CSV table of C-alpha atoms in Angstrom, one decimal:
chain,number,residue,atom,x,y,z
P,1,UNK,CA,-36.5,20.8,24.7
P,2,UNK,CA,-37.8,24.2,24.0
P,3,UNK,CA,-38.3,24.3,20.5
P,4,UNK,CA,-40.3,20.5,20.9
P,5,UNK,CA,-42.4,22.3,23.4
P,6,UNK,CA,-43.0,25.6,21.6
P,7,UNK,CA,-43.8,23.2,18.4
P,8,UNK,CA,-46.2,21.6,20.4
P,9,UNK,CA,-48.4,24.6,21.5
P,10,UNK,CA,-48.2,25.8,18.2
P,11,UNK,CA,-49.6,22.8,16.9
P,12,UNK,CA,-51.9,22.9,19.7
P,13,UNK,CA,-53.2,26.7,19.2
P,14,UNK,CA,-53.0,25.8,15.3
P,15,UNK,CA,-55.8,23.4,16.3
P,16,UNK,CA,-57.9,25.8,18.6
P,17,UNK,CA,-57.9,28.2,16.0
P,18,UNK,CA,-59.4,25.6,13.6
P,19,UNK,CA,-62.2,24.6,15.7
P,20,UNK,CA,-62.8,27.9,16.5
P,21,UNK,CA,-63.1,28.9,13.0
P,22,UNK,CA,-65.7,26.2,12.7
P,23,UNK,CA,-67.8,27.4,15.5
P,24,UNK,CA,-67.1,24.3,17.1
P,25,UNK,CA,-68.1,23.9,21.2
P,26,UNK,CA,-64.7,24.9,23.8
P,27,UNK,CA,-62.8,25.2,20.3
P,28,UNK,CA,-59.3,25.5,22.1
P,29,UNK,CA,-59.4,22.9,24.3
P,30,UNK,CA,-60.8,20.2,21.8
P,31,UNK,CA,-59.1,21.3,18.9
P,32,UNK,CA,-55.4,21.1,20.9
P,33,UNK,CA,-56.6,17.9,22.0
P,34,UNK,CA,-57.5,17.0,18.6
P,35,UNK,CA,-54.4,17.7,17.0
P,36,UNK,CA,-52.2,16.1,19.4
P,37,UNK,CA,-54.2,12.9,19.2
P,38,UNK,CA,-54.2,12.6,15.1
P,39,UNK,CA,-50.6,13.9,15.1
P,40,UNK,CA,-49.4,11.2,17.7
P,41,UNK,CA,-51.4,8.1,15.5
P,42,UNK,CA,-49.8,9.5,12.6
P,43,UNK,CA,-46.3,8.9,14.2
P,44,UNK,CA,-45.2,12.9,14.4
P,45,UNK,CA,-42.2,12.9,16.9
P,46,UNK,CA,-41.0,15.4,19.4
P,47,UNK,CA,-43.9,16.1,20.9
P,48,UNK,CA,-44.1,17.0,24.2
P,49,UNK,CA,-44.8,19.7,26.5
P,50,UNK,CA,-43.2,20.1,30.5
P,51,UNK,CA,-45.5,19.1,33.2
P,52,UNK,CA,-46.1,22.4,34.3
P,53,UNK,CA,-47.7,23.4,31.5
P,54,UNK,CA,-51.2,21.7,31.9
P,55,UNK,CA,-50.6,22.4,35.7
P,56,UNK,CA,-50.4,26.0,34.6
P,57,UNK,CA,-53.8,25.7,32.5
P,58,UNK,CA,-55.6,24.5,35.5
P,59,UNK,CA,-54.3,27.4,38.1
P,60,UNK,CA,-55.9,29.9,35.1
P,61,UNK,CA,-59.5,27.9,34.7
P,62,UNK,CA,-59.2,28.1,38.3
P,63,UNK,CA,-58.8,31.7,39.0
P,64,UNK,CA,-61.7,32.3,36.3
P,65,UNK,CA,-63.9,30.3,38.2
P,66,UNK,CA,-62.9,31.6,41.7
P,67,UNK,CA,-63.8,35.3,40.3
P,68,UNK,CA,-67.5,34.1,39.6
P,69,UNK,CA,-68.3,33.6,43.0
P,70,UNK,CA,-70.5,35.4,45.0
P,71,UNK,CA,-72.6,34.4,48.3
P,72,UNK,CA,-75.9,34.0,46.7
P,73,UNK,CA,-73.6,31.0,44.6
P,74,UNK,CA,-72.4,29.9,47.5
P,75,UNK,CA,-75.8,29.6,49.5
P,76,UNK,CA,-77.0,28.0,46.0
P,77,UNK,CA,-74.2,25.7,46.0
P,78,UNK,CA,-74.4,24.5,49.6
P,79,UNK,CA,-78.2,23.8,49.2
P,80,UNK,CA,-77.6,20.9,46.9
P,81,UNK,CA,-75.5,18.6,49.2
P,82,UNK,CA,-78.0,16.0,49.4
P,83,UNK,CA,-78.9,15.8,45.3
P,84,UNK,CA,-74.8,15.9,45.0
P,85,UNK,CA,-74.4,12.8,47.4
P,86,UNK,CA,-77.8,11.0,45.4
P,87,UNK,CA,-76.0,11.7,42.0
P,88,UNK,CA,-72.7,10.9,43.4
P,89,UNK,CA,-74.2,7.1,44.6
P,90,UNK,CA,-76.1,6.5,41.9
P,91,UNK,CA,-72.9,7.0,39.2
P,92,UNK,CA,-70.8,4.6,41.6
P,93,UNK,CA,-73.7,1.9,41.4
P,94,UNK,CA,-73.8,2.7,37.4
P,95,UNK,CA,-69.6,2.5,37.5
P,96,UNK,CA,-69.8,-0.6,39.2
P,97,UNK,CA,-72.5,-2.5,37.0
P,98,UNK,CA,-70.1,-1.3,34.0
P,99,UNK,CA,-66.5,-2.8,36.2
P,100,UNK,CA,-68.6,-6.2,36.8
P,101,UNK,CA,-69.5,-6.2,33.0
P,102,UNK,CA,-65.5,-5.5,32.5
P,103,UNK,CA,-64.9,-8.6,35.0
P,104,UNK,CA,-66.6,-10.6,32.8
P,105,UNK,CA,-65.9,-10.5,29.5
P,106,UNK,CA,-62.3,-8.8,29.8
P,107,UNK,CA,-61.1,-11.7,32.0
P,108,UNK,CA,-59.5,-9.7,34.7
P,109,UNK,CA,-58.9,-9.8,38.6
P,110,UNK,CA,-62.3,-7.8,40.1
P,111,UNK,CA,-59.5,-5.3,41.8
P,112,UNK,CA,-58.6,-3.8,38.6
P,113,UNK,CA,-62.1,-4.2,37.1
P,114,UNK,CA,-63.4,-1.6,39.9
P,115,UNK,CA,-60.9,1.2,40.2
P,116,UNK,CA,-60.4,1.1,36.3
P,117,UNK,CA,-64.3,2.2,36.1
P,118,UNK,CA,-64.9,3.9,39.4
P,119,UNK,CA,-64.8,7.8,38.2
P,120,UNK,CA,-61.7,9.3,40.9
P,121,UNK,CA,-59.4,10.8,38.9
P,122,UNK,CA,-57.2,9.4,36.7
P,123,UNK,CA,-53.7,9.6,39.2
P,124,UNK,CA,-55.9,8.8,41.7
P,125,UNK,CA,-57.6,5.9,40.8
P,126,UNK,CA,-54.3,4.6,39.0
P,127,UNK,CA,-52.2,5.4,42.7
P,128,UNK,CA,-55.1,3.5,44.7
P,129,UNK,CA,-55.4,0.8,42.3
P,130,UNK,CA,-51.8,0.2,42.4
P,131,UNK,CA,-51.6,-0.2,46.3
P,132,UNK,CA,-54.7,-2.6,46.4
P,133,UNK,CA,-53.2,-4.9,43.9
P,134,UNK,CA,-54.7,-3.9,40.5
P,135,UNK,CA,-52.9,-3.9,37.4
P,136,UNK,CA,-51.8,-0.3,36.9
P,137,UNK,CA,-51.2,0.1,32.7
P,138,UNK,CA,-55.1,-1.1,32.5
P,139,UNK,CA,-56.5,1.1,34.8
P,140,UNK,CA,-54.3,4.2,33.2
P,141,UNK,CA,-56.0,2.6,29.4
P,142,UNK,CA,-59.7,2.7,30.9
P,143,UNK,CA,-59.4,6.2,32.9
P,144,UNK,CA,-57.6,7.8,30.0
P,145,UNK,CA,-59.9,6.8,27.4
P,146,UNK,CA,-63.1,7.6,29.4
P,147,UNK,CA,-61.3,11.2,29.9
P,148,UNK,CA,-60.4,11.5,26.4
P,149,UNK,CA,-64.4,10.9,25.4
P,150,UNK,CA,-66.3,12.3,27.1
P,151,UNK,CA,-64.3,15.5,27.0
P,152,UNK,CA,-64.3,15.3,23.5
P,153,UNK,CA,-68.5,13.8,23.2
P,154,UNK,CA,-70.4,16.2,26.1
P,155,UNK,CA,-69.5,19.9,24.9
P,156,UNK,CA,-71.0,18.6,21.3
P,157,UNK,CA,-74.4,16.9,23.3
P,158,UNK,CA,-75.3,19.6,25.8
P,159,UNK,CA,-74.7,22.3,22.6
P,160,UNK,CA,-77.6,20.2,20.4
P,161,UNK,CA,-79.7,19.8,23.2
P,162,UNK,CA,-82.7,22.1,22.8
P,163,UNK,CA,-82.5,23.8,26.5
P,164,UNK,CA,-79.8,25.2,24.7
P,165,UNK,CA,-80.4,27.4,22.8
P,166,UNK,CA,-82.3,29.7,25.5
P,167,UNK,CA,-78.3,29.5,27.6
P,168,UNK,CA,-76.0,32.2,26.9
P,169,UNK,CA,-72.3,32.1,28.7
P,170,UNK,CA,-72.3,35.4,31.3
P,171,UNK,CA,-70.8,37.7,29.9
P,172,UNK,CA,-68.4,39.6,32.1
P,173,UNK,CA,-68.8,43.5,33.2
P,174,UNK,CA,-64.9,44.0,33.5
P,175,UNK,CA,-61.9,42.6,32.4
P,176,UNK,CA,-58.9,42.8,35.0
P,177,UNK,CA,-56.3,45.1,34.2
P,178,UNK,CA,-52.6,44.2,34.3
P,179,UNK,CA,-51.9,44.9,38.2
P,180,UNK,CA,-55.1,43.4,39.5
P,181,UNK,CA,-54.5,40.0,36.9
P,182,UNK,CA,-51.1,40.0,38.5
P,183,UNK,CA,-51.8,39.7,42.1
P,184,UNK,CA,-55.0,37.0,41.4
P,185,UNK,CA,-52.2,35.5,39.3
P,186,UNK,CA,-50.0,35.2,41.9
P,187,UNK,CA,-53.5,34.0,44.6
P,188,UNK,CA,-54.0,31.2,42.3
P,189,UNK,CA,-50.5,29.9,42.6
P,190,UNK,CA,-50.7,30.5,46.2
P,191,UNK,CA,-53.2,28.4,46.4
P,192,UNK,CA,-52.4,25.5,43.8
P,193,UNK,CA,-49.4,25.3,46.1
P,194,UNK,CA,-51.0,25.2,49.8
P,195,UNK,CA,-53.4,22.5,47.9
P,196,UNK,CA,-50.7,20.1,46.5
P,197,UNK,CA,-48.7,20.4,49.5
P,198,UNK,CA,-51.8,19.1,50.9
P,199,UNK,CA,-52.1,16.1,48.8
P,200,UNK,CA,-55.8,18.3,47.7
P,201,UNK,CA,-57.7,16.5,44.7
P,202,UNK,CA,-57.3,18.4,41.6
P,203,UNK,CA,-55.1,20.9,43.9
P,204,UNK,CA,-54.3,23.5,40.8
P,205,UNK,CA,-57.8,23.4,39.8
P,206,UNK,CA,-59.3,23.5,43.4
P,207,UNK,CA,-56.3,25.4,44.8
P,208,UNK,CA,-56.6,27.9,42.7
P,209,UNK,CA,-60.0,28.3,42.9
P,210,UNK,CA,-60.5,28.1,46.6
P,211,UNK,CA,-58.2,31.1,47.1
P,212,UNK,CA,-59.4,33.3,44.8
P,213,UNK,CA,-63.3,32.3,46.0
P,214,UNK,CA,-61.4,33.6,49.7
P,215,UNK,CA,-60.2,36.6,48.0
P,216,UNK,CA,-63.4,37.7,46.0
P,217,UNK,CA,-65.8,37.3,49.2
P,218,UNK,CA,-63.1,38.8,51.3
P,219,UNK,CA,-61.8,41.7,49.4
P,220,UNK,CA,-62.6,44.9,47.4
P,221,UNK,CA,-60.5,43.6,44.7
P,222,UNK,CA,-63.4,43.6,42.3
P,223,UNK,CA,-66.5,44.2,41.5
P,224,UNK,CA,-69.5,42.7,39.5
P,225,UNK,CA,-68.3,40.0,37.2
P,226,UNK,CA,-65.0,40.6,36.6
P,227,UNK,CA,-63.2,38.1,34.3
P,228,UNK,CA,-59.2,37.2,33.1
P,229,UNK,CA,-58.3,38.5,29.5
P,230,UNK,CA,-60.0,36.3,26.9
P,231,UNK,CA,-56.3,35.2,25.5
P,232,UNK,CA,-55.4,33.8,29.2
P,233,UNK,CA,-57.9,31.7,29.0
P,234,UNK,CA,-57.6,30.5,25.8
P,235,UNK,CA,-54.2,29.8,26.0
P,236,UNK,CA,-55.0,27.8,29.6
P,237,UNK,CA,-57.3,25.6,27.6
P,238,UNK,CA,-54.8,24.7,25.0
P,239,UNK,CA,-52.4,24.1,27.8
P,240,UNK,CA,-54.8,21.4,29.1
P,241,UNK,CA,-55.5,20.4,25.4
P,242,UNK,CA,-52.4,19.4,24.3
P,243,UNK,CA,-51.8,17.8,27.9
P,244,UNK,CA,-54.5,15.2,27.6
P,245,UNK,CA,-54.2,14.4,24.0
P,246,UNK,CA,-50.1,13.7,25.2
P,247,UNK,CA,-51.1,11.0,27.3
P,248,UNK,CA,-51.7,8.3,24.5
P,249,UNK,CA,-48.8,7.0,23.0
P,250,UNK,CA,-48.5,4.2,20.0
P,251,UNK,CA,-46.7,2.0,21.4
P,252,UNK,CA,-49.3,1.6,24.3
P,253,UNK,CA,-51.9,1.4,21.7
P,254,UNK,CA,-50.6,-1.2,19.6
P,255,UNK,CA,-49.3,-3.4,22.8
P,256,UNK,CA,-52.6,-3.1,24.4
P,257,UNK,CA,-55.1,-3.2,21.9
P,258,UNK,CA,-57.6,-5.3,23.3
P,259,UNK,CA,-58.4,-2.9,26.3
P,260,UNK,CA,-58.0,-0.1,24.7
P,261,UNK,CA,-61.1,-1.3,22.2
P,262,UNK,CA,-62.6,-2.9,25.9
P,263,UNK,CA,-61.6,0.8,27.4
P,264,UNK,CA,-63.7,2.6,24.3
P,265,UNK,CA,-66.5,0.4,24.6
P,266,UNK,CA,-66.7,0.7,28.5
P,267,UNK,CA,-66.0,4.4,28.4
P,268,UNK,CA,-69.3,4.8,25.9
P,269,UNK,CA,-71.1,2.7,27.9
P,270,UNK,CA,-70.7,4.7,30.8
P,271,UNK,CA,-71.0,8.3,28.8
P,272,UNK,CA,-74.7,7.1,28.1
P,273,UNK,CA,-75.7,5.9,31.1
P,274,UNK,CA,-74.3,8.8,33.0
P,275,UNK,CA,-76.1,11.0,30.7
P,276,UNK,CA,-79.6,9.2,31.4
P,277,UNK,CA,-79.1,9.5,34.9
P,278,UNK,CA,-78.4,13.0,34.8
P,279,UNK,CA,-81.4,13.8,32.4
P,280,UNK,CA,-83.6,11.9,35.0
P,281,UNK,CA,-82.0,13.6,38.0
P,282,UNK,CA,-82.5,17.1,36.2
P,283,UNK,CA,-86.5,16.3,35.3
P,284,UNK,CA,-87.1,14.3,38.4
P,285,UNK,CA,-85.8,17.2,40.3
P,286,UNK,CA,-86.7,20.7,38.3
P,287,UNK,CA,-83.2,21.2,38.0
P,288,UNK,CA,-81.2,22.4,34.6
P,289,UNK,CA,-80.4,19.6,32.0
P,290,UNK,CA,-77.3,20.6,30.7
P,291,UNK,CA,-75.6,21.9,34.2
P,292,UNK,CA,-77.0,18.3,35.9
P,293,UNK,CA,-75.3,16.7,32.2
P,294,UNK,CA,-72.0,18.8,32.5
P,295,UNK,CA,-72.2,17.9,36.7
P,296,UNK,CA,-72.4,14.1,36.7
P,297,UNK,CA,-70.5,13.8,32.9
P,298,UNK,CA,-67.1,11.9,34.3
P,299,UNK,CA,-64.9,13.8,32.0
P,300,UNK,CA,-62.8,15.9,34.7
P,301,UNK,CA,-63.4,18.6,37.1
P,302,UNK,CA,-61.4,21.4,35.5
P,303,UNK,CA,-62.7,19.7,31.5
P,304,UNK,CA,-66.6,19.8,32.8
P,305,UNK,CA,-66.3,23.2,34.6
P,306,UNK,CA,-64.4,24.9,31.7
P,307,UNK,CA,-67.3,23.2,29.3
P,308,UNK,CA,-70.4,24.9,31.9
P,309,UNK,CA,-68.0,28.4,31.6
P,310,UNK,CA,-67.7,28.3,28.2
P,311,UNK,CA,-71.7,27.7,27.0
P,312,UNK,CA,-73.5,29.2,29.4
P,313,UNK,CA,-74.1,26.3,32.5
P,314,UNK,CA,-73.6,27.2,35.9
P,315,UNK,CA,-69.7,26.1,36.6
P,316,UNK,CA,-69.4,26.6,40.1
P,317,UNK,CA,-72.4,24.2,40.4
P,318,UNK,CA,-70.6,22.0,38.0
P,319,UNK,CA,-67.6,22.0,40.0
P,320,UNK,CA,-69.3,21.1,43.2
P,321,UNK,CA,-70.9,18.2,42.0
P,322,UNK,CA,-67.4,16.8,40.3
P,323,UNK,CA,-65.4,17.6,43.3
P,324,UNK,CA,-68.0,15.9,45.6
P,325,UNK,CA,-67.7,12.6,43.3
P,326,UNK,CA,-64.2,12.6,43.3
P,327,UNK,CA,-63.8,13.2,47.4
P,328,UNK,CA,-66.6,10.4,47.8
P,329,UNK,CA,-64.8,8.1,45.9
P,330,UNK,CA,-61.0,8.8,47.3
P,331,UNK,CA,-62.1,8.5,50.9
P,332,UNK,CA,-65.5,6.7,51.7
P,333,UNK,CA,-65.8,4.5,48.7
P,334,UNK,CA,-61.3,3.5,48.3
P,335,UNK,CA,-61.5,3.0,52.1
P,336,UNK,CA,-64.9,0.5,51.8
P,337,UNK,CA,-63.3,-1.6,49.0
P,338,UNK,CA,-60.0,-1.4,50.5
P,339,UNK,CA,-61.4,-2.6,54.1
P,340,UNK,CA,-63.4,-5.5,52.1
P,341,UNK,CA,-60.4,-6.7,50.4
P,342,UNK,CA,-58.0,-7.0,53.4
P,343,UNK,CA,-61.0,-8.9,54.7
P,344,UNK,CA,-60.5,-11.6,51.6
P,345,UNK,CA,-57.2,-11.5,51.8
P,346,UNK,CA,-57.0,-12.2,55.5
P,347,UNK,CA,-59.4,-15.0,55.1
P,348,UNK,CA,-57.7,-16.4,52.2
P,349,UNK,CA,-54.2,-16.1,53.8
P,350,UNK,CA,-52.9,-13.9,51.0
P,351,UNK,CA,-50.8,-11.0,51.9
P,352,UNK,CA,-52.0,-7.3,52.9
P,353,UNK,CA,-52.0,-4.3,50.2
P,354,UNK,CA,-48.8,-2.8,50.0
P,355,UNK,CA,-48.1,0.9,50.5
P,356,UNK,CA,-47.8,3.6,47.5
């Protein structure tokens, strides 16, 4: 098991430092993810990689976001509640035009049509789905395509836009030294922990990230803006790389094949109508293009935030706006379709949603 999963981040690196050489946008994330998807088509075997590992990639992207944070960032972020719950509506109404189009020509119950094209997170959506009565291996296809794209499509869009070329990532006045990356090391695990025991969202990410915010605003641990050593980082985005790129598997390729091509085309279709709205939202509003792109893009909350770290957007803003989808969607939005298909189901006789 150890020499597949040291094979595997070596292929994985090997990758980063390819699209790296190329210049390419977030090189070590999209060149792990990448490799692992060319070498699984191509039929390479013993790949794999222990849970942890991607779990440990999103404690380190959040402790590097957590350190950015200061209280003019926080009184920025807070001011944007209403334009997050505008954008937040408007990409449910776009995800829902997109699961009716899905209802139609893919021939499948309306259940699995919504929460495979709802943005929530892929366990999430896939749990939810599950419990409501939707077919789970379809919504897994549709949620882990639409990942895979977009991740792979927005860092290449926002870096050709023309904004920019005027953005340049913040550069940070300190690295930590080995004692002081120690103890945040050992915040962000505190609180990835206190967050998945707390069935959090994205509790790694957020956990992470949440406790270190409580420790920069709180504490004289640093000053400035102090950052985790460059290799840390790198290593944390090949970690969540090679963990995306291991979710597709042959088999489920070649036994679902006609939603996986439904599942590209769907996940496209939302990529650019997603994009519009957040170009809109961004002129209609005076705000950034490319934060508002990387904010509404439903790639991830750790994939967008590490893309707005990486070229220059602001991340924490990014990460607000994701993490207010994603809570809008788990509670208010699963708990209005849930409530609205008891109500069919009690009117049609048919028994209740069953329990996770």
């Amino acid at each position: 098991m150890l020499l597949r999963a040291t094979f595997t981040m070596l292929l994985g690196a090997l990758g980063g430092l390819l699209f790296s050489a190329i210049h390419s946008p977030l090189p070590w994330l999209l060149g792990a993810l990448i490799t692992t998807v060319v070498c699984t088509f191509l039929g390479v075997r013993n790949l794999w990689v222990p849970k942890w590992s991607r779990q440990a990639g999103l404690v380190v992207i959040g402790i590097s976001l957590g350190l950015r944070m200061t209280p003019e960032i926080w009184e920025a972020m807070t001011g944007h509640i209403g334009l997050m719950l505008i954008a937040t509506i408007l990409t449910v109404l776009i995800s829902l035009i997109n699961a009716w189009i899905f209802w139609k020509v893919g021939k499948v119950d309306g259940i699995t049509a919504i929460f495979s094209n709802v943005p929530g997170g892929l366990s999430e959506m896939v749990t939810i789905g599950k419990t409501v009565g939707g077919n789970q291996q379809i919504i897994s296809i549709f949620h882990s395509i639409r990942a895979v794209i977009i991740v792979l499509c927005t860092p290449f869009l926002v870096t050709w836009l023309p904004h920019h070329a005027a953005m340049q990532a913040a550069v940070p006045d300190q690295v930590l030294g080995f004692g002081k990356t120690l103890l945040i090391l050992v915040v962000g695990i505190g609180g990835a922990w206190i967050a998945s025991r707390c069935s959090f969202p994205a509790p790694f990410l957020l956990g992470a990230l949440m406790l270190t915010t409580v420790v920069m605003l709180n504490t004289p641990l640093a000053t400035g803006h102090p950052a985790l050593a460059g290799f840390l980082v790198k290593g944390a985005q090949v970690l969540i790389g090679v963990g995306i790129g291991l979710g597709f598997k042959r088999e489920d390729i070649a036994r679902s094949r006609r939603y996986f091509l439904l599942g590209l085309m769907h996940s496209i279709l939302l990529f650019v109508m997603v994009i519009a709205l957040a170009v809109g939202i961004s002129y209609g509003m005076g705000t950034e293009a490319i934060t508002m792109i990387l904010a509404n893009a439903p790639g991830g909350i750790a994939e967008m935030s590490l893309t707005a770290l990486t070229l220059g957007a602001d991340p924490l803003l990014v990460t607000a706006f994701q993490l207010f989808r994603v809570l809008f969607v788990l509670t208010l939005f699963s708990f209005g379709v849930r409530t609205w298909i008891n109500r069919r189901r009690r009117a049609g006789g048919a028994p209740q949603e069953t329990s996770a």
